[in-house]
Coordinates of C-alpha atoms in Angstrom, one line a residue:
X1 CA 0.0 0.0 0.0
X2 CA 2.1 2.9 -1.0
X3 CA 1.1 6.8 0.9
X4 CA -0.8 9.8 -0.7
X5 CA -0.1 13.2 0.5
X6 CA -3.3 16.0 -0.2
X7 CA -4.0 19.4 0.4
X8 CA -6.9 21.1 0.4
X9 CA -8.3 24.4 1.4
X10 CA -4.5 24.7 2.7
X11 CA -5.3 21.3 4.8
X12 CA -2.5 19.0 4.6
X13 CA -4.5 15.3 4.4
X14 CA -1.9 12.1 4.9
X15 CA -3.6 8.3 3.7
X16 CA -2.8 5.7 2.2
X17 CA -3.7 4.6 -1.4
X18 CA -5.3 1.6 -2.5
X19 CA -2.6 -1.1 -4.1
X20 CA -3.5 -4.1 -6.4
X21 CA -5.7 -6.7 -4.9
X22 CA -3.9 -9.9 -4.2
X23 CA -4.4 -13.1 -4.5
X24 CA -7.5 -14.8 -2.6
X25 CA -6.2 -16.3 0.5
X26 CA -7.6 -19.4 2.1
X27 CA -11.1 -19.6 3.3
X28 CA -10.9 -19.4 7.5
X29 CA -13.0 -21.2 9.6
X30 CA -17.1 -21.0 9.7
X31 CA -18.0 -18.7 13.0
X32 CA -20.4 -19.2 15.1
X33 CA -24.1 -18.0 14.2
X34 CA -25.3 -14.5 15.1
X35 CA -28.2 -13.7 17.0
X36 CA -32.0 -13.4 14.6
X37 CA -32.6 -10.2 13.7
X38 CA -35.8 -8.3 14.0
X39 CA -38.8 -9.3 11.5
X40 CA -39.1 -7.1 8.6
X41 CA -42.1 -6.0 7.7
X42 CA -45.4 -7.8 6.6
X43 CA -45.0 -8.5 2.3
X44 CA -47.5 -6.9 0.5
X45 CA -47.6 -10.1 -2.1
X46 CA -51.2 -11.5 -3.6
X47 CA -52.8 -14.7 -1.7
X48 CA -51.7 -18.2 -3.4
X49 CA -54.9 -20.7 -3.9
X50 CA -56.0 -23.0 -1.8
X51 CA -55.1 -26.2 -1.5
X52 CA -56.7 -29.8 -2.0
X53 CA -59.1 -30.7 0.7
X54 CA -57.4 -33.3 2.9
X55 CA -58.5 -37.1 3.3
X56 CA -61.4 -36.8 6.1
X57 CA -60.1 -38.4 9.1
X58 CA -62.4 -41.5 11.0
X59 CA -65.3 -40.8 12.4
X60 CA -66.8 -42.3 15.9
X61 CA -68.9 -44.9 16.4
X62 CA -72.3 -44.5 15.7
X63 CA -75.2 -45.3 19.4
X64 CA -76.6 -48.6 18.9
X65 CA -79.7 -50.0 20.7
X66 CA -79.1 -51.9 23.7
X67 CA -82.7 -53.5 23.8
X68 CA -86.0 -54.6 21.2
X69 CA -87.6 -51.8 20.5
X70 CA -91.6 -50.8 20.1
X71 CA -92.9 -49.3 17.5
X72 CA -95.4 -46.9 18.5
X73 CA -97.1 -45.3 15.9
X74 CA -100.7 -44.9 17.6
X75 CA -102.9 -42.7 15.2
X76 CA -102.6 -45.4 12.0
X77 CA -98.6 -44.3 10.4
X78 CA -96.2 -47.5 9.7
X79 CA -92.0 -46.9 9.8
X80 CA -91.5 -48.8 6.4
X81 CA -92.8 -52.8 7.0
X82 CA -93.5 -51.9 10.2
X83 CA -96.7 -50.9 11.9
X84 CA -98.1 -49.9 15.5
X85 CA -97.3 -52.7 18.0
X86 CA -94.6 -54.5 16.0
X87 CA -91.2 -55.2 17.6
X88 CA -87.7 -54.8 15.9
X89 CA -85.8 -57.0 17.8
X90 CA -82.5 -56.3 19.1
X91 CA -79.3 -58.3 18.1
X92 CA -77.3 -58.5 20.8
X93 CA -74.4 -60.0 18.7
X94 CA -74.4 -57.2 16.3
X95 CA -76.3 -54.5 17.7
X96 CA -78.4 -52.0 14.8
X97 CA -77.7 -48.3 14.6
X98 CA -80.3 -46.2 13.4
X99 CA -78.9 -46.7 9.7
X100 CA -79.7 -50.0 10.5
X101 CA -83.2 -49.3 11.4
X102 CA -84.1 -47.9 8.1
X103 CA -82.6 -50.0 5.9
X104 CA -84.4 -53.1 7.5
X105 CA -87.8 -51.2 7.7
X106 CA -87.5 -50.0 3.7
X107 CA -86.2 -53.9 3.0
X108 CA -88.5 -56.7 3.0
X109 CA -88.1 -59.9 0.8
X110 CA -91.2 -61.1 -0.7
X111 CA -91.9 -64.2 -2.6
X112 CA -92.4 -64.1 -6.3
X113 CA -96.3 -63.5 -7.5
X114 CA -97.9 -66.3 -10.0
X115 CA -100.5 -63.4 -11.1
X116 CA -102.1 -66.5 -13.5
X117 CA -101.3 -69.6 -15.1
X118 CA -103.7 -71.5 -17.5
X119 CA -103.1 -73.9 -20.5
X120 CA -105.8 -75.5 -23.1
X121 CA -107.0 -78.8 -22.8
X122 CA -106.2 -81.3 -25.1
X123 CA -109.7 -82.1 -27.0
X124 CA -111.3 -85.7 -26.5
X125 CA -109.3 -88.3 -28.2
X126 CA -106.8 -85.8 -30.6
X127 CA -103.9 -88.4 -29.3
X128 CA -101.1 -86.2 -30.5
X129 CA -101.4 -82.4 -30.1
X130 CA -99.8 -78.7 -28.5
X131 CA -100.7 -77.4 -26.0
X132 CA -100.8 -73.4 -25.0
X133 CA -99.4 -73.0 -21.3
X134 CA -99.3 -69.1 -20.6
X135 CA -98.5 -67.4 -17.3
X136 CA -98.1 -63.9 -15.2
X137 CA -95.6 -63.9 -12.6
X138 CA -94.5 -60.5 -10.7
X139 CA -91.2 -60.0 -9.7
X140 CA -91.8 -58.8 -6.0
X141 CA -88.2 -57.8 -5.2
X142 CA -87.1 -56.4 -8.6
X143 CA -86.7 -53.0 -6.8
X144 CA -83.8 -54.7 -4.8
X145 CA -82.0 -56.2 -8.0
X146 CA -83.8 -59.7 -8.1
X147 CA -83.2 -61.7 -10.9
X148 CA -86.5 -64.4 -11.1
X149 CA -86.6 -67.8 -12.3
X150 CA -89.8 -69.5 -13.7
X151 CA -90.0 -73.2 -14.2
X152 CA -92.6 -75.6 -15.3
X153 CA -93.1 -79.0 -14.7
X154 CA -95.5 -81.5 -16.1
X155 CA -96.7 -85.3 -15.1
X156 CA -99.6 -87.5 -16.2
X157 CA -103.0 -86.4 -14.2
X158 CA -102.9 -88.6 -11.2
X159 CA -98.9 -89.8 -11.1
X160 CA -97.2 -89.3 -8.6
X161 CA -95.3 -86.1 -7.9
X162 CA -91.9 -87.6 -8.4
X163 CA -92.5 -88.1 -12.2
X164 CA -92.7 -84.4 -12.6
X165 CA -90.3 -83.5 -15.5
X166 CA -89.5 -80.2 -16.9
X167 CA -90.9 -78.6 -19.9
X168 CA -90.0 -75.1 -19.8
X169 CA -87.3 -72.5 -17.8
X170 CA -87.0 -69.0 -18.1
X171 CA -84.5 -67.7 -16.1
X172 CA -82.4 -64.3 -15.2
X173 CA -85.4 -62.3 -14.9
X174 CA -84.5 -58.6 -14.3
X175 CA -88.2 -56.8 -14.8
X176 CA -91.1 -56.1 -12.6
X177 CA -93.5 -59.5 -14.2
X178 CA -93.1 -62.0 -17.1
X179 CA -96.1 -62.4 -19.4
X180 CA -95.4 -65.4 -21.6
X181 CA -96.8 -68.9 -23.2
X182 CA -95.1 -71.6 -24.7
X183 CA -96.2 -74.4 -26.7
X184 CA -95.6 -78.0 -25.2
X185 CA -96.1 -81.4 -27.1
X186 CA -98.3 -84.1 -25.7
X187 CA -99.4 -87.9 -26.8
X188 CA -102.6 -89.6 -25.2
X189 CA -103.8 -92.9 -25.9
X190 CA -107.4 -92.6 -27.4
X191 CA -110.5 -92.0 -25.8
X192 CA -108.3 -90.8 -22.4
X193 CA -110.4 -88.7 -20.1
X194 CA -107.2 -88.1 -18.1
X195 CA -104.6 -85.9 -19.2
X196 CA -101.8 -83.5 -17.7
X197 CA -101.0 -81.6 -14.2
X198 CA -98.8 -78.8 -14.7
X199 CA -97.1 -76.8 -12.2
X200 CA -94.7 -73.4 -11.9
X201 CA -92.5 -72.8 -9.6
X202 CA -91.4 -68.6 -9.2
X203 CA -88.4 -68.3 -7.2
X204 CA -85.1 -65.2 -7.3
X205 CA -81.8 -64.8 -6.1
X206 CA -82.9 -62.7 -3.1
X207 CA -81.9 -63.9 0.6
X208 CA -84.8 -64.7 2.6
X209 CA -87.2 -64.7 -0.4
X210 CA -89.2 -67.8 -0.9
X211 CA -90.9 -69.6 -3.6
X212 CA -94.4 -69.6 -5.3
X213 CA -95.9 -72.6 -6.3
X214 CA -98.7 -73.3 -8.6
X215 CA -100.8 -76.6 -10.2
X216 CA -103.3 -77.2 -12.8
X217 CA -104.9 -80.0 -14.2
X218 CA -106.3 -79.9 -17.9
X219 CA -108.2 -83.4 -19.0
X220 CA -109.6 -84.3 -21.7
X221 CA -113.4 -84.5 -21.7
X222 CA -116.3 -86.6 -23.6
X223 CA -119.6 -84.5 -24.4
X224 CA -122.2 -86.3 -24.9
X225 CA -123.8 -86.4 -28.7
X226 CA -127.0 -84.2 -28.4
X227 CA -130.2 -83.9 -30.4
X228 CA -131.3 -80.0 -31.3
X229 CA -133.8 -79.1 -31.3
X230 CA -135.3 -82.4 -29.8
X231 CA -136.6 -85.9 -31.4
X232 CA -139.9 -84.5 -33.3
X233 CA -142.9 -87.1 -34.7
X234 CA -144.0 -84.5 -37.0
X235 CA -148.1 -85.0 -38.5
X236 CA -147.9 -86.6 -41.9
X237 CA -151.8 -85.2 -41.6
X238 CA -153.4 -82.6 -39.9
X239 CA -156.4 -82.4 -38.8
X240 CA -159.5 -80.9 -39.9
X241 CA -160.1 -79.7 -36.4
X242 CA -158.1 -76.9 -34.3
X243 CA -156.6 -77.8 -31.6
X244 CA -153.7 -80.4 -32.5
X245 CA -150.3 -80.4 -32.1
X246 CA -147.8 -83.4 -32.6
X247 CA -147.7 -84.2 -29.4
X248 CA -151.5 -84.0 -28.9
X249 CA -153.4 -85.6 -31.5
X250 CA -156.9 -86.3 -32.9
X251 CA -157.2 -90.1 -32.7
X252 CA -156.5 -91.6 -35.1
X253 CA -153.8 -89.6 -36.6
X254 CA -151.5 -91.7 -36.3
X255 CA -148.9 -91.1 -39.7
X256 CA -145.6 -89.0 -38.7
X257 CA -142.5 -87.8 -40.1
X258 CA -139.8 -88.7 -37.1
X259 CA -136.5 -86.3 -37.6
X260 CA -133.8 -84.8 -35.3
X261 CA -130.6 -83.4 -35.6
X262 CA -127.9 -85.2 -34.2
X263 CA -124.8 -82.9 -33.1
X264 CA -121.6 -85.4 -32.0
X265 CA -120.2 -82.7 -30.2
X266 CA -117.0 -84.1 -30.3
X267 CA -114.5 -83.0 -33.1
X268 CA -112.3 -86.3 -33.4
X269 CA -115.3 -88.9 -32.6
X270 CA -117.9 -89.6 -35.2
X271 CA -121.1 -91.3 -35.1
X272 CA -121.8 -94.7 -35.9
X273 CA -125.2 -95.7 -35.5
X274 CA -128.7 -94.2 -35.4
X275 CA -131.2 -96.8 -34.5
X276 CA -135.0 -96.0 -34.4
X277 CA -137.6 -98.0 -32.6
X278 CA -141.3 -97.3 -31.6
X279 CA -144.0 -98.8 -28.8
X280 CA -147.6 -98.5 -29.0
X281 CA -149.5 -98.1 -25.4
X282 CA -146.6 -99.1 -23.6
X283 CA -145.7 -102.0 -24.9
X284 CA -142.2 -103.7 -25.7
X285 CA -139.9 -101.0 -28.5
X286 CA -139.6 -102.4 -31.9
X287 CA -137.1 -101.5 -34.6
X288 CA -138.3 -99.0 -37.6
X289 CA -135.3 -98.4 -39.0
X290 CA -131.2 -98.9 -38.1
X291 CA -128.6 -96.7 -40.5
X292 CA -124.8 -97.6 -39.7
X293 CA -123.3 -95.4 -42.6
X294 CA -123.4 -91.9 -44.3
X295 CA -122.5 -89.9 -41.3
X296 CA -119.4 -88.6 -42.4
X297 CA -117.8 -86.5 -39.6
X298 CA -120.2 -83.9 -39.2
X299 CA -123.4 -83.5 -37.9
X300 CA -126.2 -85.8 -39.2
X301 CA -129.7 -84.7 -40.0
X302 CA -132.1 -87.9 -39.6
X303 CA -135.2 -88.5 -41.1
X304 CA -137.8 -91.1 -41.1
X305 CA -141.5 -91.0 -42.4
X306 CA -143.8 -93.5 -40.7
X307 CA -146.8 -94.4 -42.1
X308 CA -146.8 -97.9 -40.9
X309 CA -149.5 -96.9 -38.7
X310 CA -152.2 -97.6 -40.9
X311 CA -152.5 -101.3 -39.2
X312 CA -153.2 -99.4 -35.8
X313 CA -156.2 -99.3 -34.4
X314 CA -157.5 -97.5 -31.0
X315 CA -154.0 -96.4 -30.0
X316 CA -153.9 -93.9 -27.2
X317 CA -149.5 -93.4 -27.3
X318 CA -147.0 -93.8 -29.7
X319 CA -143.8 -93.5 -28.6
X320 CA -140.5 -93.0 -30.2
X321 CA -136.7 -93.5 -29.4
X322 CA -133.8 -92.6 -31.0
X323 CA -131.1 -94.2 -30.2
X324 CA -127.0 -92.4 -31.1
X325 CA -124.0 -94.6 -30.9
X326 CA -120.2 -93.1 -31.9
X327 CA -116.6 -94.3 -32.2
X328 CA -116.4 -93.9 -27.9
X329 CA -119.7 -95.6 -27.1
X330 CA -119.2 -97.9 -29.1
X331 CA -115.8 -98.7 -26.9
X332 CA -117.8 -99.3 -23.8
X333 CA -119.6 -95.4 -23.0
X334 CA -123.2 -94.9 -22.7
X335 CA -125.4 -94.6 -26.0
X336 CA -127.2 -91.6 -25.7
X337 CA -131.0 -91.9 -27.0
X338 CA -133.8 -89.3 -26.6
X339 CA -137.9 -90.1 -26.7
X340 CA -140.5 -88.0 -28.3
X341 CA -144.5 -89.5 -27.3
X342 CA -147.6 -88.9 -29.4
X343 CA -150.6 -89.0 -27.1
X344 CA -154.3 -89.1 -29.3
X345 CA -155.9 -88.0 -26.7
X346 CA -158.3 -85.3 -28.6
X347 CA -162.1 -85.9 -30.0
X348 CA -164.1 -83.7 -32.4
X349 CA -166.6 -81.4 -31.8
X350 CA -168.2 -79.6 -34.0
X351 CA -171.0 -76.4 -33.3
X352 CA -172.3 -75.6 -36.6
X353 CA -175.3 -75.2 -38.5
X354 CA -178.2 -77.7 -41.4
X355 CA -180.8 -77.0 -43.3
X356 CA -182.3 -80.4 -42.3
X357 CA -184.5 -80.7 -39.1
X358 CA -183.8 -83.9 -37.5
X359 CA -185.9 -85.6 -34.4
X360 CA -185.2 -88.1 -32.0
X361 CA -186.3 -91.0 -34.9
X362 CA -184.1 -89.8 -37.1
X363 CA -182.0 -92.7 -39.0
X364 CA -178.8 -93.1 -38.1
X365 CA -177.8 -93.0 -41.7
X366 CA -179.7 -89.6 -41.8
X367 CA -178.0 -88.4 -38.5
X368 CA -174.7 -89.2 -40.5
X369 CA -175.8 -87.0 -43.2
X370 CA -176.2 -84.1 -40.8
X371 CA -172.9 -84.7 -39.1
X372 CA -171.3 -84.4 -42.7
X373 CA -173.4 -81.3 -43.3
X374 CA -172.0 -79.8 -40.2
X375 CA -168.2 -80.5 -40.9
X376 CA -168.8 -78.8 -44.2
X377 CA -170.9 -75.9 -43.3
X378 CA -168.8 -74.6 -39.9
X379 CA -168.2 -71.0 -40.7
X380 CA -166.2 -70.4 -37.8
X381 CA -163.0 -72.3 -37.4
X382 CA -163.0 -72.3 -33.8
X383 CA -166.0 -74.0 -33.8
X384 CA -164.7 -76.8 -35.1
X385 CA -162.1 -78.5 -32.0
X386 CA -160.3 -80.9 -31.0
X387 CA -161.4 -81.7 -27.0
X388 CA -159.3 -83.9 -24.6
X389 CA -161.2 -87.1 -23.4
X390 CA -162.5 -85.3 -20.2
X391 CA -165.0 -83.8 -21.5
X392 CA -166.3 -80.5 -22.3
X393 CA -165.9 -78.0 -19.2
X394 CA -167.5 -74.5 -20.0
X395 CA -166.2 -74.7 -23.7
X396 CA -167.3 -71.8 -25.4
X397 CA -168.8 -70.9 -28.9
X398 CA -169.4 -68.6 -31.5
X399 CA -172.7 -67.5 -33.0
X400 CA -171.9 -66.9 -36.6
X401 CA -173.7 -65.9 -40.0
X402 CA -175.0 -69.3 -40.4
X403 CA -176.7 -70.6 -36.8
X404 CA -178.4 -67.0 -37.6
X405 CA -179.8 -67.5 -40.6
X406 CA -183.7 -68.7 -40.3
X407 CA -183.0 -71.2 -43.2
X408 CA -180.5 -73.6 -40.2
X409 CA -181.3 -75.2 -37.5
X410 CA -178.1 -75.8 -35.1
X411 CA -176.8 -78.4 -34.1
X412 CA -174.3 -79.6 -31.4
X413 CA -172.5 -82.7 -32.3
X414 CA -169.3 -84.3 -29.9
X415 CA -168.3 -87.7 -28.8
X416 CA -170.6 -89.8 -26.9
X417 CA -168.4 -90.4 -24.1
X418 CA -168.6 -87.2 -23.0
X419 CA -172.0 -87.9 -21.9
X420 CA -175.0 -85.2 -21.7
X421 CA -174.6 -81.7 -21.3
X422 CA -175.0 -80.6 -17.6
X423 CA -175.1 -76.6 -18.4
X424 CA -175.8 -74.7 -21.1
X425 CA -175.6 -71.0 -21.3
X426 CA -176.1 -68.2 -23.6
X427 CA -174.4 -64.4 -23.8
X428 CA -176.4 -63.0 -20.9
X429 CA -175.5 -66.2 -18.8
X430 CA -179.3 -67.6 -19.5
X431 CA -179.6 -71.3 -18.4
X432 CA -181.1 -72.4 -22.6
X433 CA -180.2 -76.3 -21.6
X434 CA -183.9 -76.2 -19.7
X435 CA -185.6 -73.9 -22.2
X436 CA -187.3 -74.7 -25.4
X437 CA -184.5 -73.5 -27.7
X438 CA -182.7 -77.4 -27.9
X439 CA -184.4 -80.4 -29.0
X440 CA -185.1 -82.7 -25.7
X441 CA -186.2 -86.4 -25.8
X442 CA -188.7 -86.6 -23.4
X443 CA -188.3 -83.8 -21.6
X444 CA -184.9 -84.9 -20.3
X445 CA -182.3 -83.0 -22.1
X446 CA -181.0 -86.5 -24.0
X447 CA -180.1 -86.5 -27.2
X448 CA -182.4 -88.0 -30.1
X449 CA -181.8 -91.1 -32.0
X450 CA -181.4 -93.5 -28.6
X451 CA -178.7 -91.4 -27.6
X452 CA -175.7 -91.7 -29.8
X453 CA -174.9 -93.0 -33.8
X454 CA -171.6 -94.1 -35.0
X455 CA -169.5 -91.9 -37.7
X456 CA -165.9 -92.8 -39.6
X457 CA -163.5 -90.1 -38.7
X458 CA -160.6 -88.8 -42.1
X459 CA -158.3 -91.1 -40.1
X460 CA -160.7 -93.7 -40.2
X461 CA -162.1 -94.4 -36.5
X462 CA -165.0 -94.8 -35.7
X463 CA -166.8 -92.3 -33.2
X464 CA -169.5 -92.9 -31.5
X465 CA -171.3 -89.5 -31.2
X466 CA -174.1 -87.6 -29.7
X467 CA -175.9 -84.6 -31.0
X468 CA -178.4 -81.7 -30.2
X469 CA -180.2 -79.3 -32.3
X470 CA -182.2 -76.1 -31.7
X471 CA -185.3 -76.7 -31.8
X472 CA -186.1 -73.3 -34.1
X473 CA -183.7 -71.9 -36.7
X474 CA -181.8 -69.1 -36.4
X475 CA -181.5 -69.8 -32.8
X476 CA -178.2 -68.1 -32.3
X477 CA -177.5 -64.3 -33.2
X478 CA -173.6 -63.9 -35.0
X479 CA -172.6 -62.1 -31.8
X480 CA -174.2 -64.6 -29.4
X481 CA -171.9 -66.9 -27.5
X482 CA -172.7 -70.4 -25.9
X483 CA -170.9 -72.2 -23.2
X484 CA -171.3 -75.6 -23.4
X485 CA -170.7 -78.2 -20.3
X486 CA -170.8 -82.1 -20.2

């Protein structure tokens, strides 16, 4: 370092004057640390952003019960399955916390629902066939995930339950129901009247859920052949006389046309016989007619005219039977048959009007000429009926054009057996049977001829009749009525 000598403002300054710098010497030994110095001031800088929020840290244990508890719920609420009275009860081993409680109240496993489950019936003898099996089935816990199952099962009608086999699955079943039908085979022997028994079986994958179980039983089933509308004699002839029907005949009308529609009622059984037969007053059946072909596999229309009954004579009944077999009664079931009687059990009477004046001597062949005169004349249909055997009970007549005329006398004419009239009355209920307006043999109120005569009826009986005539014509007015009694 070399001195510098300065003056100024006549001041004399001595110092010394910077030399070179040297080299750098060694670095000396770390000192000891000072004391901190005071804080500086607060920086003025901007706020950096915040940071991630930190894992949260464990929480404490939620209060358990310690005991069952009540549910009290007086005024009609429910805590999820659970209603007024019920008890959730406690687990000691693993004691609930309310989190608990809820979940088991808003949880409940329920069984599958089998909503329906139907199949057809296999129709009589069809030995080899489908059949349609359809079901519903809900899927009760699908709100908790539950994947259902359907099965079905099928054994002969009456086997036992360990033949079962299966004949249809449907599994994995994530929805609320399954509404399905499948077709399933069979084979029958024929003529079976037993058949299948089916049953489903619903389950799921949920814990504590059970099963639903189902059965049905479809058979096979005969129906008996029918005949509509019924067995009918029909009249070949009518009468000339109102009144008849073909049930209820004038005797002697004996001629019908027999016919009835046979339905077999059964699509895969046909008919094989149609026997007629007919009995006369009760008597023993005989065969009219038997046809064992032409039936086809349809319905059959039968028809059979009788008029065999020409060689009766006096019958009071017919009666006919029909007589149906087919391809299953004819293996051992019940023919079904189905009657239809003919009763002649009406008489004519005739109220009518002659020109001829007849008296209690009168011929019979005279008397016969009258009765002919009366059929023929009758200008009022009504007055010419048919009358069951019992008589006449306050029958009543009609005045007409004719019984008014003063050219007729009228005349009464009805079967003998019917004995005498009792009563006789006119319009104004006047008692004429004891006045002078009929004919009276004797005074007795018989009728003339001895009492009766015999006629040939149009179906060729003979009648035995009794008649009564006015004694004056014109006797009845066209508006008059009579009521006539026996």
């Amino acid at each position: 370092m070399a001195i510098k000598v300065t003056t100024k403002n006549n001041i004399v300054k001595i110092g010394y004057e910077q030399g070179p710098s040297g080299a750098t010497g060694a670095t000396g030994i770390q000192g000891e640390q000072g004391d901190t110095g005071p804080q500086g001031p607060a920086g003025s800088g901007a706020t950096g952003q915040t940071g991630p929020q930190g894992p949260v840290g464990p929480g404490g244990a939620a209060p358990v019960i310690s005991q069952n508890v009540v549910v009290n719920l007086p005024t009609g609420g429910s805590f999820g399955k659970y209603s007024h009275g019920d008890v959730i009860t406690y687990n000691s081993e693993d004691p609930q916390n309310a989190l608990d409680l809820i979940l088991d109240a808003v949880n409940e496993s329920g069984a599958p629902n089998i909503v329906t489950f139907t199949s057809t019936t296999p129709p009589f003898n069809l030995t080899s066939s489908n059949l349609t099996v359809s079901y519903n089935v809900q899927n009760q816990n699908e709100p908790a995930g539950a994947l259902m199952t359907v099965r079905v099962d099928r054994k002969a009608e009456g086997a036992d339950d360990n033949t079962y086999s299966q004949v249809h699955i449907n599994e994995n079943i994530s929805a609320s129901s399954v509404n399905t039908s499948f077709s399933d085979s069979y084979t029958l022997v024929g003529f079976s009247t037993t058949g299948f028994t089916y049953r489903l079986t619903a389950t799921d994958d949920k814990p504590g859920s059970t099963s639903d179980i189902q059965t049905i039983t479809v058979s096979p089933s005969y129906s008996d052949t029918t005949i509509s509308p019924g067995l009918v004699a029909a009249r070949s002839t009518n009468s000339g006389f109102t009144g008849e029907t073909n049930s209820s005949r004038e005797k002697g009308n004996y001629d019908s046309t027999v016919t009835a529609t046979i339905n077999k009622n059964n699509t895969y059984v046909n008919i094989t016989e149609v026997k007629l037969e007919r009995r006369v007053d009760g008597g023993a059946y005989s065969t009219l007619v038997t046809e064992n072909s032409g039936f086809g596999g349809a319905d059959y229309s039968f028809s059979f005219t009788d008029n065999s009954n020409s060689a009766l004579s006096d019958v009071s009944t017919i009666e006919y039977k029909i007589t149906v077999k087919d391809q299953y009664t004819a293996n051992g079931g019940s023919s079904f048959f189905d009657t239809f009687t003919v009763n002649l059990d009406k008489f004519p009477v005739v109220f009518s009007f002659a020109t001829t004046a007849s008296s209690p001597t009168t011929s019979d062949a005279d008397l016969q000429s009258i009765y002919s005169a009366l059929l023929t004349n009758a200008d009022v249909s009504s007055n010419k009926r048919l009358i069951s055997s019992s008589g006449m009970a306050s029958e009543v007549f009609n005045g007409s054009n004719g019984t008014n005329n003063v050219a007729h006398f009228t005349y009464v004419a009805y079967p003998n057996s019917f004995g005498n009239f009792t009563d006789v009355r006119d319009t104004g209920d006047f008692d004429i049977l004891q006045d002078d307006t009929w004919l009276k043999d004797g005074g007795t109120g018989t009728p003339f001829s001895g009492g009766a005569f015999d006629v040939t009826t149009s179906f060729g009986e003979t009648l035995s009749v009794k008649m009564y005539k006015s004694n004056s014509t014109g006797a009845f007015g066209s508006t008059q009525t009579v009521t006539i009694t026996t």
